[in-house]
């Protein structure tokens, strides 16, 4: 079965209780379960991974990225700092969508820059946990109309 990766970076394991005014009260597990189900309905296996460590995220991209059809990534704060995650995504060459729960452009200016965005298919930001549903729709749509399917 074709696979889509769902990668979550630092502090996203705290969803549900973390700054609920910004990130809502839905847990990451609830999001992963829902997106897994929706991916299955679209004919994809979802492989989800969360880590607070930049190196672990990079190693996961190395090991699983090339085998996957597409990647959904909420890199959390690493979005704004990590040239290394950008390079890992470029190294495997798998198309990806950047996701954020909050609207990063309505927040502090240091969140306005992303090291991933210019290499992403697109960016979804500001729709709360529904950003993940939109991200899945976006990557499935992209994969259907391109020859990237693996
Ligand atoms: C985030 C936005 C980032 O700026 C922040 O560091 C996060 C979460 C979001 O989903 O809105 O950890 O990626």
Coordinates of N, CA and C and ligand atoms in Angstrom, one line a residue:
X1 N 0.8 -1.2 0.0 CA 0.0 0.0 0.0 C 0.9 1.3 0.0
X2 N 0.5 2.2 -0.8 CA 1.2 3.5 -0.8 C 1.2 4.2 0.6
X3 N 2.2 4.9 0.9 CA 2.3 5.4 2.3 C 2.5 6.9 2.3
X4 N 1.8 7.6 3.2 CA 2.1 9.0 3.5 C 2.6 9.1 4.9
X5 N 3.7 9.9 5.1 CA 4.2 10.1 6.4 C 3.6 11.4 7.0
X6 N 3.3 11.3 8.3 CA 2.8 12.4 9.1 C 3.9 12.7 10.2
X7 N 4.7 13.7 10.0 CA 5.7 14.0 11.0 C 5.4 15.2 11.8
X8 N 5.6 15.1 13.1 CA 5.3 16.2 14.1 C 6.6 16.4 14.9
X9 N 6.9 17.7 15.0 CA 8.1 18.1 15.7 C 7.9 18.4 17.1
X10 N 8.8 19.2 17.7 CA 8.9 19.4 19.1 C 7.6 20.1 19.7
X11 N 7.3 19.6 20.9 CA 6.1 20.1 21.7 C 4.8 19.7 21.2
X12 N 4.7 19.1 20.0 CA 3.4 18.7 19.5 C 2.8 17.5 20.2
X13 N 3.7 16.8 20.9 CA 3.1 15.7 21.8 C 2.3 16.3 23.0
X14 N 2.4 17.6 23.2 CA 1.7 18.3 24.3 C 0.4 18.8 23.8
X15 N 0.0 18.6 22.6 CA -1.3 19.1 22.1 C -2.4 18.6 23.0
X16 N -3.4 19.4 23.3 CA -4.5 19.0 24.2 C -4.4 19.9 25.4
X17 N -3.2 20.0 25.9 CA -3.0 20.9 27.1 C -2.1 22.1 26.9
X18 N -1.3 22.0 25.8 CA -0.3 23.1 25.5 C -1.0 24.3 24.9
X19 N -0.9 25.5 25.6 CA -1.5 26.7 25.1 C -2.7 26.5 24.3
X20 N -3.8 26.1 24.9 CA -5.0 25.7 24.2 C -5.6 26.9 23.4
X21 N -5.4 28.1 23.9 CA -5.9 29.3 23.1 C -5.3 29.4 21.7
X22 N -4.1 28.8 21.6 CA -3.4 28.9 20.3 C -3.5 27.6 19.5
X23 N -3.5 26.5 20.2 CA -3.5 25.2 19.5 C -4.7 24.3 19.7
X24 N -5.7 24.8 20.5 CA -6.9 24.0 20.7 C -6.7 22.9 21.8
X25 N -7.7 22.0 21.9 CA -7.7 21.0 23.0 C -7.6 19.6 22.5
X26 N -7.5 19.5 21.2 CA -7.4 18.1 20.6 C -6.0 17.6 20.8
X27 N -5.9 16.3 21.2 CA -4.6 15.7 21.4 C -4.0 15.2 20.0
X28 N -2.7 15.1 20.0 CA -2.1 14.6 18.8 C -2.6 13.2 18.5
X29 N -2.8 12.4 19.5 CA -3.3 11.0 19.2 C -4.6 11.0 18.5
X30 N -5.5 11.9 18.9 CA -6.8 12.1 18.2 C -6.6 12.5 16.8
X31 N -5.7 13.4 16.5 CA -5.4 13.9 15.2 C -4.9 12.7 14.3
X32 N -3.9 12.0 14.9 CA -3.3 10.9 14.2 C -4.3 9.8 13.8
X33 N -5.1 9.5 14.8 CA -6.2 8.4 14.5 C -7.1 8.9 13.4
X34 N -7.5 10.2 13.4 CA -8.4 10.6 12.4 C -7.8 10.7 11.0
X35 N -6.6 11.2 11.0 CA -5.9 11.3 9.7 C -5.5 9.9 9.1
X36 N -5.2 9.0 10.0 CA -5.0 7.6 9.6 C -6.2 7.0 8.9
X37 N -7.3 7.2 9.5 CA -8.6 6.7 9.0 C -8.9 7.4 7.6
X38 N -8.7 8.7 7.6 CA -9.0 9.4 6.3 C -8.1 9.0 5.2
X39 N -6.8 8.8 5.6 CA -5.8 8.3 4.6 C -6.2 7.0 4.0
X40 N -6.6 6.1 5.0 CA -7.0 4.7 4.5 C -8.1 4.8 3.5
X41 N -9.1 5.7 3.8 CA -10.2 5.8 2.9 C -9.8 6.3 1.5
X42 N -8.7 7.0 1.5 CA -8.1 7.5 0.2 C -7.2 6.5 -0.4
X43 N -6.9 5.4 0.2 CA -6.1 4.3 -0.3 C -4.6 4.4 0.1
X44 N -4.3 5.1 1.2 CA -3.0 5.3 1.7 C -2.8 4.8 3.1
X45 N -1.7 4.2 3.4 CA -1.3 3.9 4.8 C -0.6 5.2 5.3
X46 N -1.0 5.6 6.5 CA -0.4 6.7 7.2 C 0.6 6.2 8.2
X47 N 1.8 6.7 8.1 CA 2.9 6.3 9.1 C 3.2 7.6 9.8
X48 N 2.8 7.6 11.1 CA 3.0 8.9 11.9 C 4.2 8.8 12.9
X49 N 4.9 9.9 13.0 CA 6.0 10.0 13.9 C 6.1 11.3 14.5
X50 N 6.3 11.3 15.9 CA 6.6 12.6 16.6 C 7.9 12.5 17.3
X51 N 8.6 13.6 17.3 CA 9.9 13.6 18.1 C 10.2 15.1 18.5
X52 N 10.8 15.2 19.7 CA 11.2 16.5 20.1 C 12.7 16.7 19.7
X53 N 13.2 15.8 19.1 CA 14.7 15.8 18.7 C 14.8 16.0 17.2
X54 N 15.6 17.0 16.9 CA 15.8 17.3 15.4 C 16.5 16.1 14.7
X55 N 17.5 15.5 15.4 CA 18.2 14.4 14.8 C 17.3 13.2 14.5
X56 N 16.4 13.0 15.4 CA 15.5 11.8 15.3 C 14.5 12.1 14.1
X57 N 14.1 13.3 13.9 CA 13.2 13.6 12.8 C 14.0 13.5 11.5
X58 N 15.2 13.9 11.5 CA 16.1 13.8 10.3 C 16.3 12.3 10.0
X59 N 16.6 11.5 11.0 CA 16.8 10.0 10.7 C 15.6 9.4 10.2
X60 N 14.4 9.8 10.8 CA 13.2 9.2 10.3 C 12.9 9.5 8.8
X61 N 13.2 10.8 8.5 CA 13.0 11.2 7.1 C 14.0 10.3 6.2
X62 N 15.2 10.1 6.7 CA 16.2 9.3 5.9 C 15.7 7.9 5.7
X63 N 15.1 7.3 6.7 CA 14.8 5.9 6.7 C 13.4 5.7 6.0
X64 N 12.5 6.6 6.2 CA 11.1 6.3 5.6 C 10.8 7.2 4.5
X65 N 11.5 8.3 4.3 CA 11.1 9.3 3.4 C 11.0 8.9 1.9
X66 N 12.1 8.1 1.5 CA 12.2 7.7 0.1 C 11.1 6.7 -0.3
X67 N 10.7 5.9 0.7 CA 9.7 4.8 0.4 C 8.3 5.4 0.4
X68 N 8.1 6.6 0.9 CA 6.8 7.2 1.0 C 6.4 8.0 -0.3
X69 N 5.1 8.1 -0.5 CA 4.6 8.8 -1.7 C 4.7 10.3 -1.4
X70 N 4.4 10.7 -0.1 CA 4.3 12.1 0.3 C 4.5 12.2 1.8
X71 N 4.8 13.5 2.2 CA 5.0 13.8 3.6 C 4.2 15.0 4.0
X72 N 3.5 14.8 5.2 CA 2.9 15.9 5.9 C 3.8 16.3 7.0
X73 N 4.2 17.5 7.2 CA 5.1 17.8 8.3 C 4.7 19.1 9.0
X74 N 4.5 19.0 10.3 CA 4.5 20.1 11.2 C 5.7 20.0 12.0
X75 N 6.7 20.8 11.6 CA 8.0 20.7 12.3 C 8.1 21.6 13.5
X76 N 6.9 22.2 13.9 CA 6.9 23.0 15.1 C 8.0 24.1 15.0
X77 N 8.6 24.4 16.1 CA 9.6 25.5 16.1 C 10.8 25.3 15.1
X78 N 11.1 24.0 14.8 CA 12.2 23.7 13.9 C 11.9 24.2 12.5
X79 N 10.6 24.5 12.2 CA 10.2 25.1 10.9 C 11.1 26.4 10.7
X80 N 11.2 27.1 11.8 CA 11.8 28.5 11.8 C 13.4 28.5 12.0
X81 N 13.9 27.3 12.3 CA 15.3 27.2 12.6 C 16.1 26.2 11.8
X82 N 15.5 25.2 11.3 CA 16.2 24.0 10.9 C 16.6 23.9 9.4
X83 N 17.8 24.3 9.1 CA 18.3 24.0 7.7 C 18.5 22.5 7.5
X84 N 18.8 21.8 8.7 CA 19.0 20.4 8.6 C 17.8 19.6 8.2
X85 N 16.6 20.0 8.7 CA 15.4 19.3 8.3 C 15.1 19.6 6.9
X86 N 15.3 20.8 6.5 CA 15.1 21.2 5.1 C 16.0 20.3 4.2
X87 N 17.3 20.2 4.6 CA 18.2 19.4 3.8 C 17.8 17.9 3.7
X88 N 17.3 17.4 4.8 CA 16.8 16.0 4.8 C 15.7 15.8 3.9
X89 N 14.7 16.7 3.9 CA 13.6 16.6 3.0 C 14.0 16.7 1.5
X90 N 15.0 17.5 1.3 CA 15.5 17.7 -0.1 C 16.3 16.4 -0.5
X91 N 17.0 15.8 0.5 CA 17.8 14.6 0.2 C 16.9 13.5 -0.2
X92 N 15.8 13.3 0.4 CA 14.9 12.2 0.0 C 14.1 12.6 -1.2
X93 N 13.8 13.8 -1.4 CA 13.1 14.3 -2.6 C 11.6 14.0 -2.7
X94 N 11.0 13.6 -1.5 CA 9.6 13.3 -1.5 C 8.8 14.5 -1.3
X95 N 7.7 14.7 -2.1 CA 6.9 15.9 -2.0 C 6.3 16.0 -0.7
X96 N 6.3 17.3 -0.1 CA 5.7 17.4 1.2 C 4.9 18.7 1.3
X97 N 4.0 18.6 2.3 CA 3.1 19.8 2.6 C 3.5 20.2 4.0
X98 N 3.7 21.5 4.2 CA 4.0 22.1 5.6 C 2.7 22.5 6.2
X99 N 2.6 22.1 7.5 CA 1.3 22.3 8.2 C 1.6 23.0 9.5
X100 N 0.7 23.9 9.9 CA 0.7 24.5 11.2 C -0.8 24.7 11.7
X101 N -0.9 24.4 13.0 CA -2.3 24.6 13.6 C -2.6 26.1 13.6
X102 N -1.6 26.9 14.1 CA -1.9 28.3 14.3 C -1.5 29.1 13.0
X103 N -2.0 30.3 12.8 CA -1.6 31.1 11.7 C -0.3 31.8 12.1
X104 N 0.8 31.2 11.6 CA 2.1 31.7 12.0 C 2.4 33.1 11.5
X105 N 1.6 33.6 10.5 CA 1.8 35.0 10.0 C 1.1 36.0 10.9
X106 N 0.2 35.5 11.8 CA -0.5 36.4 12.7 C 0.2 36.4 14.1
X107 N 1.4 35.8 14.1 CA 2.1 35.7 15.4 C 3.5 36.4 15.4
X108 N 4.4 36.1 16.3 CA 5.6 36.8 16.3 C 6.4 36.8 15.0
X109 N 7.2 37.8 14.7 CA 7.8 37.9 13.4 C 8.8 36.7 13.2
X110 N 9.4 36.2 14.3 CA 10.3 35.1 14.1 C 9.6 33.8 13.6
X111 N 8.3 33.8 13.6 CA 7.6 32.6 13.1 C 7.2 32.8 11.6
X112 N 7.5 34.0 11.1 CA 7.1 34.3 9.7 C 8.0 33.7 8.7
X113 N 9.2 33.3 9.1 CA 10.1 32.6 8.2 C 10.1 31.1 8.4
X114 N 10.0 30.4 7.3 CA 10.1 29.0 7.3 C 11.3 28.5 6.4
X115 N 12.1 27.6 7.0 CA 13.1 27.0 6.2 C 12.6 25.9 5.2
X116 N 11.3 25.6 5.3 CA 10.7 24.5 4.5 C 9.8 25.0 3.4
X117 N 9.2 26.1 3.6 CA 8.1 26.5 2.8 C 8.4 26.6 1.3
X118 N 9.5 27.2 1.0 CA 9.8 27.4 -0.5 C 10.1 26.1 -1.2
X119 N 10.3 25.0 -0.4 CA 10.5 23.7 -1.0 C 9.2 22.8 -0.9
X120 N 8.2 23.2 -0.2 CA 7.0 22.5 0.0 C 6.1 22.6 -1.2
X121 N 5.2 21.6 -1.4 CA 4.1 21.8 -2.4 C 3.3 23.1 -2.0
X122 N 3.0 23.2 -0.7 CA 2.3 24.3 -0.2 C 2.3 24.3 1.3
X123 N 1.7 25.3 1.9 CA 1.7 25.5 3.3 C 0.3 25.7 3.8
X124 N -0.1 25.0 4.8 CA -1.4 25.2 5.4 C -1.3 25.6 6.9
X125 N -1.8 26.8 7.2 CA -1.5 27.4 8.5 C -2.7 28.1 9.0
X126 N -3.1 27.8 10.2 CA -4.1 28.6 10.9 C -5.5 28.0 11.1
X127 N -5.7 26.7 10.7 CA -7.0 26.1 10.8 C -7.1 25.2 12.0
X128 N -6.3 25.3 13.0 CA -6.3 24.4 14.1 C -6.0 23.0 13.7
X129 N -6.6 22.0 14.4 CA -6.3 20.7 14.0 C -6.8 20.3 12.6
X130 N -7.8 21.1 12.1 CA -8.3 20.9 10.8 C -7.2 21.1 9.7
X131 N -6.1 21.8 10.0 CA -5.0 22.0 9.1 C -4.5 20.6 8.6
X132 N -4.5 19.6 9.5 CA -4.0 18.3 9.2 C -4.9 17.6 8.1
X133 N -6.2 17.8 8.3 CA -7.2 17.3 7.3 C -7.0 17.9 6.0
X134 N -6.8 19.2 6.0 CA -6.6 20.0 4.7 C -5.2 19.5 4.1
X135 N -4.2 19.3 5.0 CA -2.9 18.8 4.5 C -3.1 17.5 3.8
X136 N -3.8 16.6 4.4 CA -4.0 15.3 3.8 C -4.7 15.4 2.4
X137 N -5.8 16.2 2.4 CA -6.5 16.4 1.1 C -5.5 17.0 0.1
X138 N -4.7 17.9 0.5 CA -3.8 18.6 -0.5 C -2.8 17.6 -1.0
X139 N -2.2 16.7 -0.2 CA -1.2 15.8 -0.7 C -1.8 14.8 -1.5
X140 N -3.0 14.3 -1.2 CA -3.6 13.2 -2.0 C -4.0 13.8 -3.4
X141 N -4.5 15.0 -3.4 CA -4.8 15.7 -4.6 C -3.5 15.8 -5.5
X142 N -2.5 16.3 -4.9 CA -1.2 16.5 -5.6 C -0.7 15.1 -6.2
X143 N -0.8 14.1 -5.3 CA -0.2 12.8 -5.8 C -1.1 12.2 -6.9
X144 N -2.4 12.5 -6.9 CA -3.3 11.9 -7.9 C -3.0 12.6 -9.3
X145 N -2.6 13.9 -9.2 CA -2.4 14.6 -10.5 C -0.9 14.6 -11.0
X146 N -0.1 13.9 -10.3 CA 1.3 13.9 -10.7 C 1.7 12.4 -10.8
X147 N 2.9 12.2 -11.2 CA 3.4 10.8 -11.4 C 4.3 10.4 -10.2
X148 N 4.2 11.1 -9.1 CA 5.1 10.9 -8.0 C 4.7 9.6 -7.2
X149 N 3.5 9.0 -7.5 CA 3.0 7.9 -6.7 C 4.0 6.7 -6.6
X150 N 4.2 6.2 -5.4 CA 5.1 5.1 -5.3 C 4.3 3.9 -4.7
Ligands
LIG1 C1 3.3 25.5 15.1 C2 3.8 26.9 15.0 C3 5.2 27.1 15.4 O1 5.7 28.4 15.3 C4 5.4 26.6 16.8 O2 6.7 26.7 17.2 C5 4.8 25.3 17.1 C6 3.5 24.9 16.5 C7 1.8 25.3 14.7 O3 1.4 24.2 14.5 O4 1.1 26.3 14.8 O5 5.4 24.5 17.8 O6 4.1 24.7 14.2

